Each structure stands twice: as structure tokens, then as C-alpha cells.
Amino acid sequence: EDQIISFKTAKLAKEKGFPIIEKGFYIEGVFTNRGFSKDFHRWYKDDPLIQSAPTQSLLQRWLREVHNIDIFIWKNSIDGSYRVDDILLNNEELTNLEFEVGFDNYEEALEEGLYEALKLI
């Protein structure tokens, strides 16, 4: 099952214009996946306490298709850790980014990559 993005990433995604409510949302930092009313999308745009909680894959696709930002995750074959290998903006490597931290799984590394990619917008 696809991983829902963290509250920290959701908050930044909204600030950067992410418009989609898919599987759930955060209200004051607490995740919920209850149903949406017809007016919910209008409230979402104007309410600073509500952040969309899309899946990592949906946010990654939005970054790629709307902002031309690609995120690459690498698995270290020696220790099995995962790292953000690279973030490309308009197919150009961003050499000023440093990703030395290893993560226990792919989703944790991708979450970091998504957050850092959002900061580029």
C-alpha cells in the first residue's frame, strides 16, 4: 500500500501549491481519512489548519509532471540503507544538495527527498 506523506511534508506541499486531496488529510496535524463534503476542497484552500495527505507516489508524480523535479533513491548494497541519491530539476543535477543520511527503508528516504524537492519550488 502506498505511504501517506508526513504532516511536515503535507504542510510544505500545501504552501507550494499542491492542490489534490486524495485519500485523506491532516487537521491540526492529525491524519484523518473520513469522507469529504462538496465544499471541502474550497475550505482546504483557505484553511491553514487543513493539509492534504496524498500518497508519496502522487506527490512525486505532481513534482515530476508540474515542476519537472525527479527524485532518485539509492539502496546501499553494503549496509542495506537507503539514501536520496539525487534530485534533478529540469533534468539537471542539483549538485548543491547533500544527502549523507541513510534510512532504514525506501519510504523514509523518499519522504526526505519529497520534502527537499518541495523546498526547490
CSV table of C-alpha atoms in Angstrom, one decimal:
chain,number,residue,atom,x,y,z
A,1,GLU,CA,0.0,0.0,0.0
A,2,ASP,CA,1.2,3.5,-0.8
A,3,GLN,CA,2.7,5.5,2.0
A,4,ILE,CA,0.9,8.7,3.1
A,5,ILE,CA,3.2,11.7,3.3
A,6,SER,CA,4.1,13.1,6.8
A,7,PHE,CA,2.4,16.2,8.2
A,8,LYS,CA,5.6,18.2,7.8
A,9,THR,CA,5.7,17.3,4.1
A,10,ALA,CA,2.0,17.9,3.7
A,11,LYS,CA,2.3,21.4,5.2
A,12,LEU,CA,5.1,22.3,2.8
A,13,ALA,CA,3.3,20.8,-0.2
A,14,LYS,CA,0.2,23.0,0.5
A,15,GLU,CA,2.4,26.1,0.8
A,16,LYS,CA,3.9,25.2,-2.6
A,17,GLY,CA,0.5,24.8,-4.3
A,18,PHE,CA,-0.2,21.1,-4.1
A,19,PRO,CA,-4.0,21.1,-5.0
A,20,ILE,CA,-5.1,17.5,-4.6
A,21,ILE,CA,-7.0,15.8,-1.8
A,22,GLU,CA,-6.9,12.1,-2.4
A,23,LYS,CA,-7.0,9.6,0.4
A,24,GLY,CA,-7.0,11.8,3.5
A,25,PHE,CA,-5.9,15.0,5.1
A,26,TYR,CA,-4.4,16.4,8.3
A,27,ILE,CA,-6.5,18.7,10.5
A,28,GLU,CA,-4.2,20.5,13.0
A,29,GLY,CA,-1.6,17.8,12.4
A,30,VAL,CA,-3.9,14.8,13.0
A,31,PHE,CA,-4.5,12.5,10.0
A,32,THR,CA,-8.0,11.5,9.0
A,33,ASN,CA,-9.4,9.7,6.0
A,34,ARG,CA,-13.1,10.4,6.6
A,35,GLY,CA,-15.3,11.4,3.7
A,36,PHE,CA,-15.3,14.8,2.2
A,37,SER,CA,-18.2,17.2,1.7
A,38,LYS,CA,-18.8,19.0,-1.5
A,39,ASP,CA,-17.4,22.2,0.0
A,40,PHE,CA,-14.3,20.6,1.4
A,41,HIS,CA,-12.0,21.5,-1.5
A,42,ARG,CA,-12.9,25.1,-1.1
A,43,TRP,CA,-12.3,25.0,2.6
A,44,TYR,CA,-8.9,23.2,2.1
A,45,LYS,CA,-7.6,26.1,0.0
A,46,ASP,CA,-8.4,28.7,2.6
A,47,ASP,CA,-8.0,26.9,5.9
A,48,PRO,CA,-4.4,26.9,7.3
A,49,LEU,CA,-5.2,24.1,9.7
A,50,ILE,CA,-6.0,21.6,6.8
A,51,GLN,CA,-3.3,19.9,4.7
A,52,SER,CA,-3.9,17.3,2.0
A,53,ALA,CA,-2.3,14.0,2.9
A,54,PRO,CA,-1.6,12.4,-0.5
A,55,THR,CA,0.4,9.3,-1.1
A,56,GLN,CA,4.1,9.7,-1.7
A,57,SER,CA,3.7,8.4,-5.2
A,58,LEU,CA,1.1,11.0,-6.0
A,59,LEU,CA,3.2,13.9,-4.7
A,60,GLN,CA,6.2,12.5,-6.5
A,61,ARG,CA,4.2,12.4,-9.8
A,62,TRP,CA,3.0,16.0,-9.2
A,63,LEU,CA,6.6,17.2,-8.6
A,64,ARG,CA,7.7,15.4,-11.8
A,65,GLU,CA,4.8,16.5,-14.1
A,66,VAL,CA,4.1,20.0,-12.8
A,67,HIS,CA,7.6,21.2,-11.7
A,68,ASN,CA,9.9,18.8,-13.7
A,69,ILE,CA,11.6,17.6,-10.5
A,70,ASP,CA,12.7,14.0,-10.3
A,71,ILE,CA,13.8,12.2,-7.1
A,72,PHE,CA,16.1,9.2,-7.1
A,73,ILE,CA,16.5,6.8,-4.2
A,74,TRP,CA,19.5,4.5,-4.0
A,75,LYS,CA,20.0,1.4,-1.9
A,76,ASN,CA,23.5,0.8,-0.5
A,77,SER,CA,24.4,-2.8,-1.2
A,78,ILE,CA,26.9,-2.9,1.7
A,79,ASP,CA,24.8,-1.9,4.6
A,80,GLY,CA,21.3,-2.1,3.1
A,81,SER,CA,20.4,1.5,3.9
A,82,TYR,CA,18.5,3.8,1.5
A,83,ARG,CA,19.6,7.3,0.5
A,84,VAL,CA,18.3,10.2,-1.6
A,85,ASP,CA,20.7,9.7,-4.4
A,86,ASP,CA,19.8,12.8,-6.4
A,87,ILE,CA,17.2,15.4,-7.2
A,88,LEU,CA,17.0,16.6,-10.7
A,89,LEU,CA,15.4,19.9,-11.7
A,90,ASN,CA,14.6,20.2,-15.4
A,91,ASN,CA,16.9,17.2,-16.0
A,92,GLU,CA,19.9,18.9,-14.3
A,93,GLU,CA,21.5,17.5,-11.3
A,94,LEU,CA,21.4,19.8,-8.3
A,95,THR,CA,25.0,19.5,-7.0
A,96,ASN,CA,24.5,21.8,-4.0
A,97,LEU,CA,22.3,19.3,-2.2
A,98,GLU,CA,24.0,16.9,0.3
A,99,PHE,CA,22.3,13.7,1.2
A,100,GLU,CA,24.6,11.7,3.5
A,101,VAL,CA,21.9,10.3,5.9
A,102,GLY,CA,20.9,6.7,5.4
A,103,PHE,CA,17.4,5.5,6.1
A,104,ASP,CA,16.1,2.0,7.1
A,105,ASN,CA,13.6,1.8,4.2
A,106,TYR,CA,12.8,3.2,0.8
A,107,GLU,CA,9.8,5.2,2.0
A,108,GLU,CA,11.7,7.1,4.7
A,109,ALA,CA,14.3,8.1,2.1
A,110,LEU,CA,11.6,9.1,-0.4
A,111,GLU,CA,9.9,11.2,2.3
A,112,GLU,CA,13.1,13.2,2.8
A,113,GLY,CA,13.5,13.5,-1.0
A,114,LEU,CA,10.0,14.8,-1.4
A,115,TYR,CA,10.5,17.4,1.4
A,116,GLU,CA,13.7,18.6,-0.1
A,117,ALA,CA,12.2,18.7,-3.6
A,118,LEU,CA,9.3,20.8,-2.4
A,119,LYS,CA,11.8,23.4,-1.0
A,120,LEU,CA,13.1,23.9,-4.5
A,121,ILE,CA,9.8,25.3,-5.8
